[in-house]
mmCIF file of C-alpha atoms and ligand atoms in Angstrom:
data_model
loop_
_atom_site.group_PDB
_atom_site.id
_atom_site.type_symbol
_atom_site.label_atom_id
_atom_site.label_comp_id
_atom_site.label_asym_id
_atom_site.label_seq_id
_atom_site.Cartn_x
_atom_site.Cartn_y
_atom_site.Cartn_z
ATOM 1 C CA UNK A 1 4.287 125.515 74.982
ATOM 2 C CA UNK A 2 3.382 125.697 78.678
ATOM 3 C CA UNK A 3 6.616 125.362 80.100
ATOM 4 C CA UNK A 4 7.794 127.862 77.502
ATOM 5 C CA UNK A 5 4.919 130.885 79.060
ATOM 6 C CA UNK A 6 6.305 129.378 82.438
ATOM 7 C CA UNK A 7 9.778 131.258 82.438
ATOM 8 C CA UNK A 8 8.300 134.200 79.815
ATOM 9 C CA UNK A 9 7.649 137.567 81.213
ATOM 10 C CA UNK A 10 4.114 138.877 79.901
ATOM 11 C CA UNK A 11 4.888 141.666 77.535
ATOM 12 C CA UNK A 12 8.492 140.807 76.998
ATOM 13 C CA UNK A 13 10.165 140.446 73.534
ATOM 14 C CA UNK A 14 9.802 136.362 73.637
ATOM 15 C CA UNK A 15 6.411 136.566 75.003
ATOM 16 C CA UNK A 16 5.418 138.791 72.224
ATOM 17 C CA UNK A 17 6.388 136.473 69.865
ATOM 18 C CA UNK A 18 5.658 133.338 71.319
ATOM 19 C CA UNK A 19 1.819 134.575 71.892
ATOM 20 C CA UNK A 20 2.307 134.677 67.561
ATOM 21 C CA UNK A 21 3.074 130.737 67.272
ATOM 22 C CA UNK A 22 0.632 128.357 66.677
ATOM 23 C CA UNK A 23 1.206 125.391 69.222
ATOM 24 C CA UNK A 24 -0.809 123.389 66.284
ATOM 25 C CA UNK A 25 1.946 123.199 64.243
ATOM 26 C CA UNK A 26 4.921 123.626 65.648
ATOM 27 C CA UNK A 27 7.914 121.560 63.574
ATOM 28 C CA UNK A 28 8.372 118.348 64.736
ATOM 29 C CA UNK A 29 11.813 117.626 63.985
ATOM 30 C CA UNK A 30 13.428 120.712 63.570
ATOM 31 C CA UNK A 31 17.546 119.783 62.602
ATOM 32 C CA UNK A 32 20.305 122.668 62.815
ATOM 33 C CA UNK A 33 23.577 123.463 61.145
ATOM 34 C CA UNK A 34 25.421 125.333 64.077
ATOM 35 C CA UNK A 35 27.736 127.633 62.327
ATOM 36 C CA UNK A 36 29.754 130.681 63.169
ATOM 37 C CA UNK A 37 31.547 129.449 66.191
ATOM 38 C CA UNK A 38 34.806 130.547 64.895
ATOM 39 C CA UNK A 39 34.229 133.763 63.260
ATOM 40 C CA UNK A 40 32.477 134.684 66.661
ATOM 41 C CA UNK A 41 35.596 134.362 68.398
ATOM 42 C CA UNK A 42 37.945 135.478 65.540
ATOM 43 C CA UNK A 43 35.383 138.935 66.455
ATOM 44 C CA UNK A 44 36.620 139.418 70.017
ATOM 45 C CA UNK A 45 40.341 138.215 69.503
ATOM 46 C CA UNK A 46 39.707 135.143 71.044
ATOM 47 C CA UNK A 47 40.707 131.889 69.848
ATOM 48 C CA UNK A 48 38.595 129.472 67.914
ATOM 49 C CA UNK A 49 38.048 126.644 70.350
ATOM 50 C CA UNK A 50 36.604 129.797 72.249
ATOM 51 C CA UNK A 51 33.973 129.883 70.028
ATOM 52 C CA UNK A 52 33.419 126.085 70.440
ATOM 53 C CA UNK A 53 32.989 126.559 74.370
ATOM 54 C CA UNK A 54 30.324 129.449 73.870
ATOM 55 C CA UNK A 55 29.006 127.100 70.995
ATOM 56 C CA UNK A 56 28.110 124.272 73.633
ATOM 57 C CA UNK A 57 26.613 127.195 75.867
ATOM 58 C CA UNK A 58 23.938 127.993 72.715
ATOM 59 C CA UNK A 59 23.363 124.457 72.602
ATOM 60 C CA UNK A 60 22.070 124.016 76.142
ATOM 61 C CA UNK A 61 20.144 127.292 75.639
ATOM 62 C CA UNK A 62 18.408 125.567 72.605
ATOM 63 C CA UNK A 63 18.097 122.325 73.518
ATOM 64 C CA UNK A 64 16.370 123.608 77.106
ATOM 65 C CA UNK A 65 13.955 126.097 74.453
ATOM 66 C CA UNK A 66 12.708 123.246 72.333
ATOM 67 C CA UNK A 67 11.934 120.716 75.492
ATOM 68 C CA UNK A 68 9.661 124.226 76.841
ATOM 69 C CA UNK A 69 8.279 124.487 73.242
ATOM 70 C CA UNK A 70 7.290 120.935 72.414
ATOM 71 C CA UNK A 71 9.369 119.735 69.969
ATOM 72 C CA UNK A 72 9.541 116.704 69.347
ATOM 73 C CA UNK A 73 12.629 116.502 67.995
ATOM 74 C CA UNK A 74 16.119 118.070 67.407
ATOM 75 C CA UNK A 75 19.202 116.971 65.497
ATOM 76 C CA UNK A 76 22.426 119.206 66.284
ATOM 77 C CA UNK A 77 25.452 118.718 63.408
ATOM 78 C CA UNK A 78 27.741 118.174 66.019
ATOM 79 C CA UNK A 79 30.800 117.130 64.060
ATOM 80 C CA UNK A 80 30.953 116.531 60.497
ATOM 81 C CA UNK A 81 32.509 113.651 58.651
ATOM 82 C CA UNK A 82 34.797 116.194 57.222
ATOM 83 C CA UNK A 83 35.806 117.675 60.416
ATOM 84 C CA UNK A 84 38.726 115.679 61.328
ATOM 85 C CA UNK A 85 40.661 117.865 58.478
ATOM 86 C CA UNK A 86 40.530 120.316 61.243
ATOM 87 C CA UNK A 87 44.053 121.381 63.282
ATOM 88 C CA UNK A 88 44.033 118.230 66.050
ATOM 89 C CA UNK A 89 43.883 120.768 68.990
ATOM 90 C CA UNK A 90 40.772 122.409 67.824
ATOM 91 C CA UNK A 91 39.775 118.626 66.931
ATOM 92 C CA UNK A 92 40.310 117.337 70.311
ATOM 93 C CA UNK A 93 38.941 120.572 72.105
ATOM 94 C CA UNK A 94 35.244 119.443 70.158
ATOM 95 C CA UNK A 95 35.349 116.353 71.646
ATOM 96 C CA UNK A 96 36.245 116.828 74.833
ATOM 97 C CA UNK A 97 33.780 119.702 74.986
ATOM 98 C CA UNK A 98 31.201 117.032 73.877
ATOM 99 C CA UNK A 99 32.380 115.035 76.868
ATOM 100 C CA UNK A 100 32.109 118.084 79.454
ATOM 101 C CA UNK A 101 28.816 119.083 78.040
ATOM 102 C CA UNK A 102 27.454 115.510 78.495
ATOM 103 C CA UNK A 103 29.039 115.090 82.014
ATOM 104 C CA UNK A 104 27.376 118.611 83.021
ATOM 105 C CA UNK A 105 23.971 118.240 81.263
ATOM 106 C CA UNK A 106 22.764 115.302 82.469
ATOM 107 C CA UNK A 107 20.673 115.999 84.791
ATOM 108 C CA UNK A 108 19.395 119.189 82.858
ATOM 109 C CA UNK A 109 18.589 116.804 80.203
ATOM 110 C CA UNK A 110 16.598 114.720 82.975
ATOM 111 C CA UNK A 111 14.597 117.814 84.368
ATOM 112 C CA UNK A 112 13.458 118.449 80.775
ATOM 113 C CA UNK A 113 12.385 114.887 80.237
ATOM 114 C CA UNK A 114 15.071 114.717 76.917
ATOM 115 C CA UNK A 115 16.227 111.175 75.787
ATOM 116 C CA UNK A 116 19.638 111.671 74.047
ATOM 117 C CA UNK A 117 20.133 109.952 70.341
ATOM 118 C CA UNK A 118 22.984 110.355 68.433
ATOM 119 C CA UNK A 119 24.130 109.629 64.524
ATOM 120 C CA UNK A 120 26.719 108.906 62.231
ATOM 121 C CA UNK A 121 29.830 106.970 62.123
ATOM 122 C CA UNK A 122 30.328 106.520 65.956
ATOM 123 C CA UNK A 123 32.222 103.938 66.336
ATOM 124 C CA UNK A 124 35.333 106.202 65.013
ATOM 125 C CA UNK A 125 34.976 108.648 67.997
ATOM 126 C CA UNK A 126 37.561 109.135 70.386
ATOM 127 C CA UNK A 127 36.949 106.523 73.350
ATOM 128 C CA UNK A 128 35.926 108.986 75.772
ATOM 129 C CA UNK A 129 33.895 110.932 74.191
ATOM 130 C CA UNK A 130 32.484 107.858 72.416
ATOM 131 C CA UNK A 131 32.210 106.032 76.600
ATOM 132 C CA UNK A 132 30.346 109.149 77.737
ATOM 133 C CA UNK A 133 28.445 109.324 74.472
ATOM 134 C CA UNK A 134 26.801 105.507 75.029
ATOM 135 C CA UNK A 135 26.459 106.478 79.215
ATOM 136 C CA UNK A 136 24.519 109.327 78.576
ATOM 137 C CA UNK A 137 22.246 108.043 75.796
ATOM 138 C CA UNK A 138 21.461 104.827 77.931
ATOM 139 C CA UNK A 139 20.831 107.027 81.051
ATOM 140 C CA UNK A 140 18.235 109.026 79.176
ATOM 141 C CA UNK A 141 16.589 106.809 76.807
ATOM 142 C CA UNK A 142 13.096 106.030 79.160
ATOM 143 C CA UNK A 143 12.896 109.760 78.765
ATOM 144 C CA UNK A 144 9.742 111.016 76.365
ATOM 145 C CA UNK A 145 9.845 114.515 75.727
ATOM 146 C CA UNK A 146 12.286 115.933 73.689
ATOM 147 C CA UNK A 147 14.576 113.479 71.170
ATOM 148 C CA UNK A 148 18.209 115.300 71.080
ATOM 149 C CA UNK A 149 19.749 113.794 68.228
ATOM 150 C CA UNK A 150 23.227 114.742 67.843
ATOM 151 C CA UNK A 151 25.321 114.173 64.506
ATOM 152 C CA UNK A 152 28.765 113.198 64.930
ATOM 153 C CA UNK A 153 31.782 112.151 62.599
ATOM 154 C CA UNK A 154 28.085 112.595 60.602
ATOM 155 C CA UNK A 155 28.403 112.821 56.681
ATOM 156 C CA UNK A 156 24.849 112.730 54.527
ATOM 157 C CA UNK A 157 26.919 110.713 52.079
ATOM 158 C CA UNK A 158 28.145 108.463 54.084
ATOM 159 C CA UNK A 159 24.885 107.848 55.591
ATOM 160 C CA UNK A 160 23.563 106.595 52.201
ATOM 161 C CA UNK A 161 26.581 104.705 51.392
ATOM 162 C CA UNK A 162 25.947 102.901 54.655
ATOM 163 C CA UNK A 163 22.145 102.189 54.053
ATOM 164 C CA UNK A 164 22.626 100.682 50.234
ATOM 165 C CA UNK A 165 25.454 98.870 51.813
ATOM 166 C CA UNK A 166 22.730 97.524 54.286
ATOM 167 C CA UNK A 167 20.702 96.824 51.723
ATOM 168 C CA UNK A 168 22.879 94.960 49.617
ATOM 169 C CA UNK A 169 24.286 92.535 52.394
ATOM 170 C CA UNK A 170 20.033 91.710 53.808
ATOM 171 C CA UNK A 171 19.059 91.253 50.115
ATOM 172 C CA UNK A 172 21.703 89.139 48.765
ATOM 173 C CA UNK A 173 21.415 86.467 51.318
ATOM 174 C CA UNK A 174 17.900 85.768 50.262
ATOM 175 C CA UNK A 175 17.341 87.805 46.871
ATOM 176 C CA UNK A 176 18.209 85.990 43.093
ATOM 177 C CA UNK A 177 20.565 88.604 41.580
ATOM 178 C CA UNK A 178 17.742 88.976 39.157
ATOM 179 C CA UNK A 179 15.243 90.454 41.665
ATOM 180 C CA UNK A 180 17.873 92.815 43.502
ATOM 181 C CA UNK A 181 15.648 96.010 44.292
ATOM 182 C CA UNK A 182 16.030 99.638 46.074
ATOM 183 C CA UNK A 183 13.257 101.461 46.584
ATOM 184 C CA UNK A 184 12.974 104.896 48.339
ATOM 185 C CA UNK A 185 10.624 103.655 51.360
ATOM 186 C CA UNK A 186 14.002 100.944 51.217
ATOM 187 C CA UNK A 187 16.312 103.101 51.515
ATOM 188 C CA UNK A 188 14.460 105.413 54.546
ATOM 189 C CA UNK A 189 14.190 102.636 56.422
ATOM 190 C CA UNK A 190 17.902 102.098 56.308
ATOM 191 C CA UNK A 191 19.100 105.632 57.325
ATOM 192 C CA UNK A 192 20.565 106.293 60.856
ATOM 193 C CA UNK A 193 17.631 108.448 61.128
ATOM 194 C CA UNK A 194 14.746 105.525 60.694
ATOM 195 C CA UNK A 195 13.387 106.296 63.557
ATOM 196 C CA UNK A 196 12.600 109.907 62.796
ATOM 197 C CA UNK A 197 10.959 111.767 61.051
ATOM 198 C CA UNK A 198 12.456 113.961 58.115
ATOM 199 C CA UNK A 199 12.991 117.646 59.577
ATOM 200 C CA UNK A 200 10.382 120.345 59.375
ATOM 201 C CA UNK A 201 12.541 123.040 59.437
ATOM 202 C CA UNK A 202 16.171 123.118 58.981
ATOM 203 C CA UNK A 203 17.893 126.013 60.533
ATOM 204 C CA UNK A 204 21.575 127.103 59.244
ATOM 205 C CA UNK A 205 23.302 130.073 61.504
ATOM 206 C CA UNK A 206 25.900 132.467 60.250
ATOM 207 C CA UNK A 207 24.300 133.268 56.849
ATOM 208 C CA UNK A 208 26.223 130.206 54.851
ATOM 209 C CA UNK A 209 23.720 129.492 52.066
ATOM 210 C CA UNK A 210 25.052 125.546 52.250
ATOM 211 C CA UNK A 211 23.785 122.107 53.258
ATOM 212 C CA UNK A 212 26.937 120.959 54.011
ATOM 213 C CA UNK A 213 26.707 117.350 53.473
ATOM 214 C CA UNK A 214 23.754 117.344 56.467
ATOM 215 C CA UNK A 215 20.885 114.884 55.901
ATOM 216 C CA UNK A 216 21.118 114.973 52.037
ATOM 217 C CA UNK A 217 17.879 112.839 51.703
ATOM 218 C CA UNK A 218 15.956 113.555 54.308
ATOM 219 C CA UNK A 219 15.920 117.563 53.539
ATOM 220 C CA UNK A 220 14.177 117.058 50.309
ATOM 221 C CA UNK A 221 11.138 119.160 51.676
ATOM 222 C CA UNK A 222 12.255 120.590 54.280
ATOM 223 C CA UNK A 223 11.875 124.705 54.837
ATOM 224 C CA UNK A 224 14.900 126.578 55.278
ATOM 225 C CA UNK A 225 15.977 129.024 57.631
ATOM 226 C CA UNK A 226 19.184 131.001 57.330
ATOM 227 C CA UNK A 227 20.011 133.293 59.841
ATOM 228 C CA UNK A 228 23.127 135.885 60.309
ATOM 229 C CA UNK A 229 23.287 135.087 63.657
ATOM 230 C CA UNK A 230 26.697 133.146 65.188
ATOM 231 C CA UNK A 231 26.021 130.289 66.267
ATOM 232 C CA UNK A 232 26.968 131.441 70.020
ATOM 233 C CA UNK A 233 24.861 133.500 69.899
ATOM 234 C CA UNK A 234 21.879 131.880 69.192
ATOM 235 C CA UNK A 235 19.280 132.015 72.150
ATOM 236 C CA UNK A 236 15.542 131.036 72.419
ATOM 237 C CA UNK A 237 14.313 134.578 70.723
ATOM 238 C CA UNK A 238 16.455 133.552 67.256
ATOM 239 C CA UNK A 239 14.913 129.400 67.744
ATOM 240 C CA UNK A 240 11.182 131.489 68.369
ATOM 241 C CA UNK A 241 12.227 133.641 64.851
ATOM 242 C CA UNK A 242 12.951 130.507 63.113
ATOM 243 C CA UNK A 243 9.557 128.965 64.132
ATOM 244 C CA UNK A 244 7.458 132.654 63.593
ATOM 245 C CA UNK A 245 8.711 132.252 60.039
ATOM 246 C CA UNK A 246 8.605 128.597 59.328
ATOM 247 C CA UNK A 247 4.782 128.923 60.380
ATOM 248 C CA UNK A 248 4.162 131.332 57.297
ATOM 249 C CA UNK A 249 5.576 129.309 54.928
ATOM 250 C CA UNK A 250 2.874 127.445 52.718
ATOM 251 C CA UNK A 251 4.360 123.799 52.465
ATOM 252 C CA UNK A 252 3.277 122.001 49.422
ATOM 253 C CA UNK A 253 5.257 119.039 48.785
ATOM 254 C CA UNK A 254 5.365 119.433 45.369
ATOM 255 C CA UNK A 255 1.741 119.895 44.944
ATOM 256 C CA UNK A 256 -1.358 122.010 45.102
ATOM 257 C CA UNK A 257 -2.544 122.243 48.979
ATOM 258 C CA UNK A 258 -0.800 121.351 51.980
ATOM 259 C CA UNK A 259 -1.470 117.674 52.375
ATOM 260 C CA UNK A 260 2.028 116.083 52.794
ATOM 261 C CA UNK A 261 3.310 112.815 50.716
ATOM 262 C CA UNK A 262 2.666 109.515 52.409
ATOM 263 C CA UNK A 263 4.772 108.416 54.820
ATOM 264 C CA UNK A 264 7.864 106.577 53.167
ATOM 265 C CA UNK A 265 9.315 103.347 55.358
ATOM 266 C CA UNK A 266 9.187 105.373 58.417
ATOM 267 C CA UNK A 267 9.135 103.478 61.531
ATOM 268 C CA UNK A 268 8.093 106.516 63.687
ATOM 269 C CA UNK A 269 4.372 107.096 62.887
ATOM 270 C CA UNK A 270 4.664 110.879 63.084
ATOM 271 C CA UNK A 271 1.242 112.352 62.803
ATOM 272 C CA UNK A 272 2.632 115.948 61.680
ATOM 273 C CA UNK A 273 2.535 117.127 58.178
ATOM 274 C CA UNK A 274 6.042 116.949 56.502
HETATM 275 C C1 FPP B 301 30.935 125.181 63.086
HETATM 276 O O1 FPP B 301 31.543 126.414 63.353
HETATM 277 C C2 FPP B 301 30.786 124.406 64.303
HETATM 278 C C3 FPP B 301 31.356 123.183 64.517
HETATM 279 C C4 FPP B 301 32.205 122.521 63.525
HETATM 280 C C5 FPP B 301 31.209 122.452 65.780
HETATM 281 C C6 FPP B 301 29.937 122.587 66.532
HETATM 282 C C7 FPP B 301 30.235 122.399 67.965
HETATM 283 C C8 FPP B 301 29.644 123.026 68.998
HETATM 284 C C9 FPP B 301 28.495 123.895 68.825
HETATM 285 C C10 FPP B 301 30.127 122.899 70.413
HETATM 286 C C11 FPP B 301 29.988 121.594 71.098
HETATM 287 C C12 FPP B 301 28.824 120.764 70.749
HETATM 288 C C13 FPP B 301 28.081 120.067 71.650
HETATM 289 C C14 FPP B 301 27.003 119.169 71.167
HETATM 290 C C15 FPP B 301 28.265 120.184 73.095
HETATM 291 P P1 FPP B 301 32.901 126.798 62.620
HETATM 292 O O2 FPP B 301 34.003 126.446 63.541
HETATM 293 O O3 FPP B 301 32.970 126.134 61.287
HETATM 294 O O4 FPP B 301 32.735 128.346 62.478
HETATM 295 P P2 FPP B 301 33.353 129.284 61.328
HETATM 296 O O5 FPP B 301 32.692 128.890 60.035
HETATM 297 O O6 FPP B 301 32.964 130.642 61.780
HETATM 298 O O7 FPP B 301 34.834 129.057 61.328
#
């Protein structure tokens, strides 16, 4: 959190807060459902791919927050499986804002040490965005701060459709019929998200009380956070809110103290509780 009390003026509203979070446990892997983008700009008469732009401004905002903080990780739902139902303007204006942002962050996402990751169904993209996508995640991955993981043409159940249909091709090659078996630590280890850890916290903005098809399995004890805020809006103070509160919560994992379940297939070795 050093980086964070860097930039903070002592006795402002952030540092106030920030002074209340325990660097001990931060969330490791905090994953957000950016919402809101179009009922911020239905709000000032603005059209929606307006909202979009100011979305991708809220997005460098957090993604520059967490790297100060110390998170270890962050997974943005970037573009749903489902989005492509959207009017093809306002579907082409998300991915060529995903190619701008890219373009202009990269060397942002150098100064704060962030290597870029990025799930789902990507080889369905649009070529550019898909080009600039692969450029940027190569040009950042000896970074070792921050892991920006960003879910795109992203669906939970499509992600587990994907993983038993891993499954199925490794084990029938070797596996009698007979002995066919899934297992949970099995299936984790064939998500896109092997590699990480499941979220601490999962934040939703604009008050939608939905999971919207977003990591299905790997939210099964996460903590919640729901805010009314647009996603445009959302700055460092609502991302500090979100922490302030997750760090009251009492997680239990289904039992009676706060010892979390044993690791599952993970290939990450994450030392934080989960
Ligand atoms: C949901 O708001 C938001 C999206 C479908 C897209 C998220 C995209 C961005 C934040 C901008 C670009 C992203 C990056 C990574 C640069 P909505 O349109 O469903 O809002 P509404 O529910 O108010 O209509």
């Amino acid at each position: 959190m050093k980086a964070l009390f860097e930039e903070l003026r002592p006795g402002s509203k952030d540092w106030v807060l920030a002074k209340k979070i325990d660097p001990r446990r931060l969330p490791a892997h905090i994953a957000v459902i950016m919402d809101g983008n179009g009922r911020w700009a239905k709000r000032r008469n603005l059209p929606r791919v307006a909202g979009h732009k100011a979305g991708a401004e809220a997005v460098r905002a957090t993604v520059e927050a967490c790297a100060r903080l110390g998170i270890r990780f962050l997974t943005l739902y970037a573009f749903s499986a489902e989005n492509w139902k959207r009017p093809q303007d306002e579907v082409s204006t998300l991915w060529r804002l995903l190619h701008v942002y890219l373009r202009k962050e990269l060397s942002n996402l150098h100064k704060h040490n962030v290597r870029l990751t990025a799930i789902g169904r990507l080889d369905a993209l649009p070529a550019a965005a898909r080009e600039e996508l692969e450029a940027a995640i190569q040009a950042t991955q000896a970074n070792d701060g921050l892991q920006v993981n960003l879910a795109l043409n992203y669906g939970g159940r499509n992600e587990l459709v994907d993983a038993f249909n891993e499954i199925l091709k490794e084990q029938c090659g070797r596996a009698a019929p007979g002995s066919l078996r899934v297992d949970e630590a099995g299936i984790s280890a064939h998500l896109y998200t092997r590699h990480l850890p499941d979220p601490d916290l999962l934040i939703r903005t604009s008050g939608e009380m939905r999971v919207s098809n977003f990591l299905l399995w790997q939210i099964a004890y996460s903590e919640l956070y729901v805010t009314e805020v647009l996603w445009p809006d959302f700055r460092r103070h609502d991302l500090l809110l979100a922490i302030a509160d997750f760090q009251k919560r009492d997680r239990r994992f289904g039992g009676l103290s706060r010892v979390p379940p044993a690791r599952q297939g993970r290939a990450c070795g994450d030392p934080h509780p989960r």
